[in-house]
Amino acid sequence: MKALVLSGGAGTRLRPITHTSAKQLVPVANKAVLFYGLESIAAAGITEVGMIVGDTAAEIQDAVGDGSKFGLQVTYIPQERPLGLAHAVLIARDYLGDDDFVMYLGDNFIVGGITDLVDGFRRNRPDAQILLTRVPDPRAFGVAELDATGQVIGLEEKPEHPKSDLALVGVYLFTPVIHEAVRAIEPSWRGELEITHAIQHLIDAHADVRSTVIHGYWKDTGNVVDMLEVNRTVLEGLERRIDGEVDERSETIGRVVVEEGARVTDSRIVGPCVIGAGTVVSDSYIGPFTSVAENCRITDSELEFSIVLRDSSIAGVGRIESSLIGRHVQVTPAPNVPSAHRLVLGDHSKVQIHT
């Protein structure tokens, strides 16, 4: 069994971060989202991975390499434009051959991994298996309709009027019959080959398409709010570890990780949070659910429920929260500007101004 990992796409919902960085490499708890997926694939006993890459191919390849650090053998498959999930399957046909495979969206996050799902698929070997989860607003997802017995009878991509609240999670398992299906469908109104259409083709042909409703934690980390929530979830599982330097005037409370080479002086750190290697925190407060990456500088500031990427500095700005701060960013106080009122008043006006 192989894996097909999708690591292309423009990441428009995470801009401006993704103007200069691949969305799959934005870190949660100081580790790229993509790496959690690759670790889950390796834990499920899959070693051969085809990775779909687009405009950010060089960055993805630099981060993942040949896959050996994850226990994987990675083959890169270029996709000129993001033309849909089914298009990714189409262009990976030669790599996948006649093997079963799991398709994993590289910006998705599933707590607990996929080992049980893969083991069940290997035992039962349906033609296709999809993961579903209940969401409050399914209009932004592929949506499944089930009959009274729980059988999948229909799929829609981002429907205006969803027939259920069951959204497709970004992990799919297929036998080689999916290849005929992706060749049979036409592009949607979005100009993409939708994987929901390909699976619907299998359903219409009376193939064995099964679903599993997951009740654990899943997030598509495509926007800042979800990225911060995933960061919160991962940090909840931290174990306290102080490998860096914390001076006697500083206080660390709870599940705090201070990586080797980091330094904390005259500060208060409240977990769960992680301070990356080489980062210096001075005269500051770092609050819960915060990840500060390597080689950052936090001075005379407060930071909570946020992600700070590497080589950034925050100095003298008071409190920052619920924020995603990119690489090589400098956050400093604005200069004091005299306050003034600009007025255009007609004749005989009366104006009251608070001073």
mmCIF file of C-alpha atoms in Angstrom, residues 46-335:
data_model
loop_
_atom_site.group_PDB
_atom_site.id
_atom_site.type_symbol
_atom_site.label_atom_id
_atom_site.label_comp_id
_atom_site.label_asym_id
_atom_site.label_seq_id
_atom_site.Cartn_x
_atom_site.Cartn_y
_atom_site.Cartn_z
ATOM 1 C CA ILE A 46 3.252 2.649 4.814
ATOM 2 C CA THR A 47 6.714 3.469 3.493
ATOM 3 C CA GLU A 48 6.226 4.564 -0.139
ATOM 4 C CA VAL A 49 4.882 8.105 -0.552
ATOM 5 C CA GLY A 50 4.133 10.054 -3.702
ATOM 6 C CA MET A 51 4.021 13.763 -2.909
ATOM 7 C CA ILE A 52 2.102 16.132 -5.164
ATOM 8 C CA VAL A 53 3.901 19.495 -5.292
ATOM 9 C CA GLY A 54 3.197 22.785 -7.027
ATOM 10 C CA ASP A 55 4.678 26.282 -6.885
ATOM 11 C CA THR A 56 6.230 25.627 -3.464
ATOM 12 C CA ALA A 57 7.925 22.399 -4.597
ATOM 13 C CA ALA A 58 11.456 23.577 -3.769
ATOM 14 C CA GLU A 59 10.499 24.489 -0.197
ATOM 15 C CA ILE A 60 8.626 21.207 0.342
ATOM 16 C CA GLN A 61 11.521 19.177 -1.039
ATOM 17 C CA ASP A 62 14.020 21.055 1.120
ATOM 18 C CA ALA A 63 11.940 20.328 4.251
ATOM 19 C CA VAL A 64 11.047 16.688 3.549
ATOM 20 C CA GLY A 65 14.059 15.539 1.533
ATOM 21 C CA ASP A 66 13.950 11.904 0.488
ATOM 22 C CA GLY A 67 11.674 11.098 3.424
ATOM 23 C CA SER A 68 14.224 8.981 5.259
ATOM 24 C CA LYS A 69 13.988 11.031 8.468
ATOM 25 C CA PHE A 70 10.335 9.917 8.664
ATOM 26 C CA GLY A 71 11.117 6.323 7.691
ATOM 27 C CA LEU A 72 9.631 6.923 4.225
ATOM 28 C CA GLN A 73 10.675 6.829 0.574
ATOM 29 C CA VAL A 74 9.292 9.989 -1.021
ATOM 30 C CA THR A 75 8.816 10.493 -4.762
ATOM 31 C CA TYR A 76 7.847 14.000 -5.908
ATOM 32 C CA ILE A 77 5.108 14.392 -8.519
ATOM 33 C CA PRO A 78 4.808 17.923 -9.985
ATOM 34 C CA GLN A 79 1.383 19.440 -10.618
ATOM 35 C CA GLU A 80 1.478 22.531 -12.821
ATOM 36 C CA ARG A 81 -1.712 23.966 -11.350
ATOM 37 C CA PRO A 82 -4.016 22.865 -8.508
ATOM 38 C CA LEU A 83 -6.771 21.363 -10.663
ATOM 39 C CA GLY A 84 -8.543 19.286 -8.017
ATOM 40 C CA LEU A 85 -7.962 16.264 -5.826
ATOM 41 C CA ALA A 86 -9.024 13.841 -8.564
ATOM 42 C CA HIS A 87 -6.513 15.508 -10.894
ATOM 43 C CA ALA A 88 -3.802 14.667 -8.361
ATOM 44 C CA VAL A 89 -4.824 11.008 -8.567
ATOM 45 C CA LEU A 90 -4.842 11.246 -12.357
ATOM 46 C CA ILE A 91 -1.276 12.539 -12.645
ATOM 47 C CA ALA A 92 -0.030 10.044 -10.035
ATOM 48 C CA ARG A 93 -1.316 7.049 -12.041
ATOM 49 C CA ASP A 94 2.115 5.776 -13.104
ATOM 50 C CA TYR A 95 3.522 6.095 -9.600
ATOM 51 C CA LEU A 96 0.557 4.389 -7.915
ATOM 52 C CA GLY A 97 0.347 1.552 -10.420
ATOM 53 C CA ASP A 98 -2.053 -1.148 -9.266
ATOM 54 C CA ASP A 99 -1.434 -0.589 -5.563
ATOM 55 C CA ASP A 100 -4.032 0.400 -2.994
ATOM 56 C CA PHE A 101 -3.287 3.805 -1.526
ATOM 57 C CA VAL A 102 -4.259 6.358 1.085
ATOM 58 C CA MET A 103 -4.637 9.932 -0.126
ATOM 59 C CA TYR A 104 -3.744 12.433 2.584
ATOM 60 C CA LEU A 105 -4.173 16.203 2.323
ATOM 61 C CA GLY A 106 -0.951 17.678 3.644
ATOM 62 C CA ASP A 107 -2.602 20.576 5.486
ATOM 63 C CA ASN A 108 -5.035 18.372 7.439
ATOM 64 C CA PHE A 109 -4.526 17.352 11.039
ATOM 65 C CA ILE A 110 -6.022 14.267 12.707
ATOM 66 C CA VAL A 111 -5.336 13.503 16.359
ATOM 67 C CA GLY A 112 -4.606 9.819 16.856
ATOM 68 C CA GLY A 113 -3.301 9.150 13.358
ATOM 69 C CA ILE A 114 -4.666 6.782 10.716
ATOM 70 C CA THR A 115 -3.293 3.394 11.759
ATOM 71 C CA ASP A 116 -6.646 1.853 12.740
ATOM 72 C CA LEU A 117 -8.241 3.165 9.559
ATOM 73 C CA VAL A 118 -5.493 1.690 7.349
ATOM 74 C CA ASP A 119 -5.561 -1.636 9.178
ATOM 75 C CA GLY A 120 -9.334 -1.880 8.709
ATOM 76 C CA PHE A 121 -9.038 -1.063 5.017
ATOM 77 C CA ARG A 122 -6.393 -3.725 4.525
ATOM 78 C CA ARG A 123 -8.631 -6.323 6.181
ATOM 79 C CA ASN A 124 -11.889 -5.495 4.415
ATOM 80 C CA ARG A 125 -10.601 -3.877 1.212
ATOM 81 C CA PRO A 126 -13.665 -1.973 -0.016
ATOM 82 C CA ASP A 127 -13.273 -0.121 -3.306
ATOM 83 C CA ALA A 128 -13.089 3.168 -1.443
ATOM 84 C CA GLN A 129 -13.324 4.391 2.120
ATOM 85 C CA ILE A 130 -13.937 7.957 3.230
ATOM 86 C CA LEU A 131 -13.742 9.673 6.605
ATOM 87 C CA LEU A 132 -16.561 11.922 7.746
ATOM 88 C CA THR A 133 -17.016 14.299 10.645
ATOM 89 C CA ARG A 134 -19.887 16.515 11.732
ATOM 90 C CA VAL A 135 -19.313 20.240 11.189
ATOM 91 C CA PRO A 136 -21.477 23.264 12.039
ATOM 92 C CA ASP A 137 -21.333 24.711 8.505
ATOM 93 C CA PRO A 138 -20.786 22.016 5.862
ATOM 94 C CA ARG A 139 -21.060 24.411 2.914
ATOM 95 C CA ALA A 140 -17.272 24.833 2.860
ATOM 96 C CA PHE A 141 -16.614 21.092 2.472
ATOM 97 C CA GLY A 142 -17.424 18.028 0.475
ATOM 98 C CA VAL A 143 -20.611 16.676 2.066
ATOM 99 C CA ALA A 144 -21.857 13.079 2.296
ATOM 100 C CA GLU A 145 -25.440 11.853 2.358
ATOM 101 C CA LEU A 146 -26.072 8.512 4.087
ATOM 102 C CA ASP A 147 -29.136 6.299 3.982
ATOM 103 C CA ALA A 148 -30.861 4.842 7.040
ATOM 104 C CA THR A 149 -28.315 1.999 7.206
ATOM 105 C CA GLY A 150 -25.328 4.352 7.115
ATOM 106 C CA GLN A 151 -24.470 3.588 3.488
ATOM 107 C CA VAL A 152 -23.058 6.444 1.408
ATOM 108 C CA ILE A 153 -25.583 7.315 -1.288
ATOM 109 C CA GLY A 154 -24.407 10.734 -2.422
ATOM 110 C CA LEU A 155 -21.590 13.272 -2.285
ATOM 111 C CA GLU A 156 -21.605 16.982 -3.067
ATOM 112 C CA GLU A 157 -18.735 19.439 -3.236
ATOM 113 C CA LYS A 158 -19.321 22.664 -1.263
ATOM 114 C CA PRO A 159 -23.122 22.586 -1.695
ATOM 115 C CA GLU A 160 -25.207 25.704 -1.142
ATOM 116 C CA HIS A 161 -27.892 23.582 0.541
ATOM 117 C CA PRO A 162 -26.154 20.604 2.207
ATOM 118 C CA LYS A 163 -28.124 17.397 2.671
ATOM 119 C CA SER A 164 -26.278 16.580 5.898
ATOM 120 C CA ASP A 165 -23.704 17.987 8.303
ATOM 121 C CA LEU A 166 -21.193 15.241 7.474
ATOM 122 C CA ALA A 167 -18.065 16.725 5.912
ATOM 123 C CA LEU A 168 -15.352 14.722 4.214
ATOM 124 C CA VAL A 169 -12.104 14.666 6.150
ATOM 125 C CA GLY A 170 -8.945 15.006 4.054
ATOM 126 C CA VAL A 171 -7.995 11.307 4.182
ATOM 127 C CA TYR A 172 -9.260 8.812 1.590
ATOM 128 C CA LEU A 173 -8.442 5.148 0.944
ATOM 129 C CA PHE A 174 -8.719 3.626 -2.523
ATOM 130 C CA THR A 175 -8.149 0.488 -4.509
ATOM 131 C CA PRO A 176 -7.076 0.859 -8.173
ATOM 132 C CA VAL A 177 -10.720 1.123 -9.317
ATOM 133 C CA ILE A 178 -10.522 4.851 -8.528
ATOM 134 C CA HIS A 179 -8.326 5.377 -11.601
ATOM 135 C CA GLU A 180 -11.163 4.577 -13.989
ATOM 136 C CA ALA A 181 -13.422 6.912 -12.029
ATOM 137 C CA VAL A 182 -11.089 9.930 -12.207
ATOM 138 C CA ARG A 183 -10.772 9.405 -15.971
ATOM 139 C CA ALA A 184 -14.557 9.261 -16.366
ATOM 140 C CA ILE A 185 -15.506 12.582 -14.723
ATOM 141 C CA GLU A 186 -15.569 16.101 -16.142
ATOM 142 C CA PRO A 187 -14.290 19.292 -14.473
ATOM 143 C CA SER A 188 -16.728 20.962 -12.090
ATOM 144 C CA TRP A 189 -17.970 24.551 -12.308
ATOM 145 C CA ARG A 190 -14.774 25.446 -10.454
ATOM 146 C CA GLY A 191 -12.721 24.035 -13.314
ATOM 147 C CA GLU A 192 -11.410 21.227 -11.111
ATOM 148 C CA LEU A 193 -11.638 17.451 -11.155
ATOM 149 C CA GLU A 194 -13.411 16.825 -7.854
ATOM 150 C CA ILE A 195 -12.674 13.683 -5.867
ATOM 151 C CA THR A 196 -16.288 13.776 -4.675
ATOM 152 C CA HIS A 197 -17.405 13.361 -8.302
ATOM 153 C CA ALA A 198 -15.042 10.417 -8.763
ATOM 154 C CA ILE A 199 -16.353 8.705 -5.622
ATOM 155 C CA GLN A 200 -19.929 9.432 -6.737
ATOM 156 C CA HIS A 201 -19.057 7.698 -10.017
ATOM 157 C CA LEU A 202 -18.097 4.615 -7.983
ATOM 158 C CA ILE A 203 -21.340 4.819 -5.980
ATOM 159 C CA ASP A 204 -23.395 5.050 -9.177
ATOM 160 C CA ALA A 205 -21.555 1.978 -10.506
ATOM 161 C CA HIS A 206 -22.522 0.095 -7.304
ATOM 162 C CA ALA A 207 -18.942 -0.121 -6.082
ATOM 163 C CA ASP A 208 -18.256 -0.821 -2.414
ATOM 164 C CA VAL A 209 -17.831 2.674 -0.953
ATOM 165 C CA ARG A 210 -17.727 2.787 2.827
ATOM 166 C CA SER A 211 -17.528 5.598 5.334
ATOM 167 C CA THR A 212 -16.300 6.052 8.879
ATOM 168 C CA VAL A 213 -17.594 8.887 11.034
ATOM 169 C CA ILE A 214 -14.762 10.050 13.256
ATOM 170 C CA HIS A 215 -15.447 11.671 16.589
ATOM 171 C CA GLY A 216 -11.873 12.615 17.400
ATOM 172 C CA TYR A 217 -10.173 15.861 16.558
ATOM 173 C CA TRP A 218 -9.772 16.877 12.923
ATOM 174 C CA LYS A 219 -8.931 20.220 11.393
ATOM 175 C CA ASP A 220 -8.255 21.561 7.943
ATOM 176 C CA THR A 221 -5.543 24.077 8.856
ATOM 177 C CA GLY A 222 -6.349 26.292 5.901
ATOM 178 C CA ASN A 223 -7.034 29.463 7.907
ATOM 179 C CA VAL A 224 -5.574 31.266 10.890
ATOM 180 C CA VAL A 225 -8.391 30.402 13.327
ATOM 181 C CA ASP A 226 -8.070 26.673 12.653
ATOM 182 C CA MET A 227 -4.275 26.851 12.759
ATOM 183 C CA LEU A 228 -4.404 28.396 16.237
ATOM 184 C CA GLU A 229 -6.913 25.761 17.375
ATOM 185 C CA VAL A 230 -4.673 22.932 16.159
ATOM 186 C CA ASN A 231 -1.748 24.573 17.938
ATOM 187 C CA ARG A 232 -3.839 24.636 21.122
ATOM 188 C CA THR A 233 -4.720 20.947 20.763
ATOM 189 C CA VAL A 234 -1.139 19.806 20.211
ATOM 190 C CA LEU A 235 0.188 21.909 23.074
ATOM 191 C CA GLU A 236 -2.371 20.288 25.403
ATOM 192 C CA GLY A 237 -0.325 17.095 25.072
ATOM 193 C CA LEU A 238 3.007 18.658 26.043
ATOM 194 C CA GLU A 239 5.139 17.300 28.846
ATOM 195 C CA ARG A 240 7.184 19.818 30.783
ATOM 196 C CA ARG A 241 10.808 20.013 29.665
ATOM 197 C CA ILE A 242 13.356 22.714 30.410
ATOM 198 C CA ASP A 243 16.469 22.124 28.324
ATOM 199 C CA GLY A 244 17.375 25.784 27.867
ATOM 200 C CA GLU A 245 18.391 28.434 30.372
ATOM 201 C CA VAL A 246 15.840 29.987 32.758
ATOM 202 C CA ASP A 247 17.254 32.505 35.232
ATOM 203 C CA GLU A 248 16.289 32.652 38.915
ATOM 204 C CA ARG A 249 14.190 35.789 38.394
ATOM 205 C CA SER A 250 11.926 33.986 35.919
ATOM 206 C CA GLU A 251 8.966 31.712 36.602
ATOM 207 C CA THR A 252 7.747 28.777 34.508
ATOM 208 C CA ILE A 253 4.328 27.324 35.371
ATOM 209 C CA GLY A 254 2.827 24.111 34.073
ATOM 210 C CA ARG A 255 3.599 22.326 30.807
ATOM 211 C CA VAL A 256 6.355 24.553 29.492
ATOM 212 C CA VAL A 257 8.996 23.438 26.998
ATOM 213 C CA VAL A 258 12.136 25.539 26.722
ATOM 214 C CA GLU A 259 14.290 24.030 23.998
ATOM 215 C CA GLU A 260 18.045 23.682 24.276
ATOM 216 C CA GLY A 261 19.809 26.954 23.484
ATOM 217 C CA ALA A 262 16.788 29.107 24.413
ATOM 218 C CA ARG A 263 17.140 31.649 27.214
ATOM 219 C CA VAL A 264 14.477 33.129 29.515
ATOM 220 C CA THR A 265 15.293 36.086 31.747
ATOM 221 C CA ASP A 266 13.124 38.222 34.044
ATOM 222 C CA SER A 267 9.985 36.662 32.541
ATOM 223 C CA ARG A 268 6.931 34.587 33.391
ATOM 224 C CA ILE A 269 6.038 31.608 31.198
ATOM 225 C CA VAL A 270 2.682 29.851 31.686
ATOM 226 C CA GLY A 271 2.025 26.622 29.808
ATOM 227 C CA PRO A 272 1.167 24.864 27.783
ATOM 228 C CA CYS A 273 3.644 26.603 25.512
ATOM 229 C CA VAL A 274 6.927 25.973 23.748
ATOM 230 C CA ILE A 275 9.959 28.232 23.349
ATOM 231 C CA GLY A 276 12.165 27.222 20.419
ATOM 232 C CA ALA A 277 15.915 26.710 20.341
ATOM 233 C CA GLY A 278 17.966 29.885 20.260
ATOM 234 C CA THR A 279 15.034 32.097 21.236
ATOM 235 C CA VAL A 280 15.545 34.761 23.895
ATOM 236 C CA VAL A 281 12.617 35.883 26.098
ATOM 237 C CA SER A 282 13.323 38.820 28.405
ATOM 238 C CA ASP A 283 11.136 41.009 30.624
ATOM 239 C CA SER A 284 8.063 39.393 29.091
ATOM 240 C CA TYR A 285 5.031 37.190 29.712
ATOM 241 C CA ILE A 286 4.345 34.178 27.482
ATOM 242 C CA GLY A 287 0.885 32.758 28.141
ATOM 243 C CA PRO A 288 -0.892 29.467 27.418
ATOM 244 C CA PHE A 289 -1.253 27.948 23.937
ATOM 245 C CA THR A 290 1.675 29.852 22.474
ATOM 246 C CA SER A 291 4.419 28.483 20.210
ATOM 247 C CA VAL A 292 7.528 30.579 19.664
ATOM 248 C CA ALA A 293 9.826 29.070 17.045
ATOM 249 C CA GLU A 294 13.611 29.092 16.959
ATOM 250 C CA ASN A 295 15.865 32.166 17.030
ATOM 251 C CA CYS A 296 13.184 34.677 18.031
ATOM 252 C CA ARG A 297 13.461 37.649 20.388
ATOM 253 C CA ILE A 298 10.595 38.544 22.731
ATOM 254 C CA THR A 299 11.325 41.623 24.829
ATOM 255 C CA ASP A 300 9.123 43.669 27.173
ATOM 256 C CA SER A 301 5.931 42.203 25.691
ATOM 257 C CA GLU A 302 3.048 39.828 26.432
ATOM 258 C CA LEU A 303 2.081 36.987 24.117
ATOM 259 C CA GLU A 304 -0.777 34.480 24.425
ATOM 260 C CA PHE A 305 -2.657 31.976 22.204
ATOM 261 C CA SER A 306 -0.373 32.728 19.267
ATOM 262 C CA ILE A 307 2.157 31.234 16.869
ATOM 263 C CA VAL A 308 5.429 33.017 16.127
ATOM 264 C CA LEU A 309 7.582 31.655 13.319
ATOM 265 C CA ARG A 310 11.364 31.587 13.316
ATOM 266 C CA ASP A 311 13.744 34.549 13.346
ATOM 267 C CA SER A 312 11.122 37.086 14.410
ATOM 268 C CA SER A 313 11.302 39.761 17.090
ATOM 269 C CA ILE A 314 8.623 41.377 19.256
ATOM 270 C CA ALA A 315 9.760 44.259 21.421
ATOM 271 C CA GLY A 316 7.922 46.662 23.695
ATOM 272 C CA VAL A 317 4.445 46.311 22.226
ATOM 273 C CA GLY A 318 2.308 45.405 25.221
ATOM 274 C CA ARG A 319 -0.025 42.450 24.676
ATOM 275 C CA ILE A 320 -0.489 40.316 21.559
ATOM 276 C CA GLU A 321 -2.977 37.443 21.391
ATOM 277 C CA SER A 322 -4.742 35.188 18.850
ATOM 278 C CA SER A 323 -2.060 35.999 16.276
ATOM 279 C CA LEU A 324 -0.013 34.215 13.631
ATOM 280 C CA ILE A 325 3.308 35.975 13.052
ATOM 281 C CA GLY A 326 5.508 34.916 10.149
ATOM 282 C CA ARG A 327 9.248 34.492 9.687
ATOM 283 C CA HIS A 328 11.742 37.368 10.009
ATOM 284 C CA VAL A 329 9.014 39.697 11.308
ATOM 285 C CA GLN A 330 9.776 42.740 13.463
ATOM 286 C CA VAL A 331 7.004 44.039 15.733
ATOM 287 C CA THR A 332 7.804 47.314 17.491
ATOM 288 C CA PRO A 333 5.848 50.223 19.012
ATOM 289 C CA ALA A 334 4.538 52.905 16.681
ATOM 290 C CA PRO A 335 5.996 56.388 17.210
#
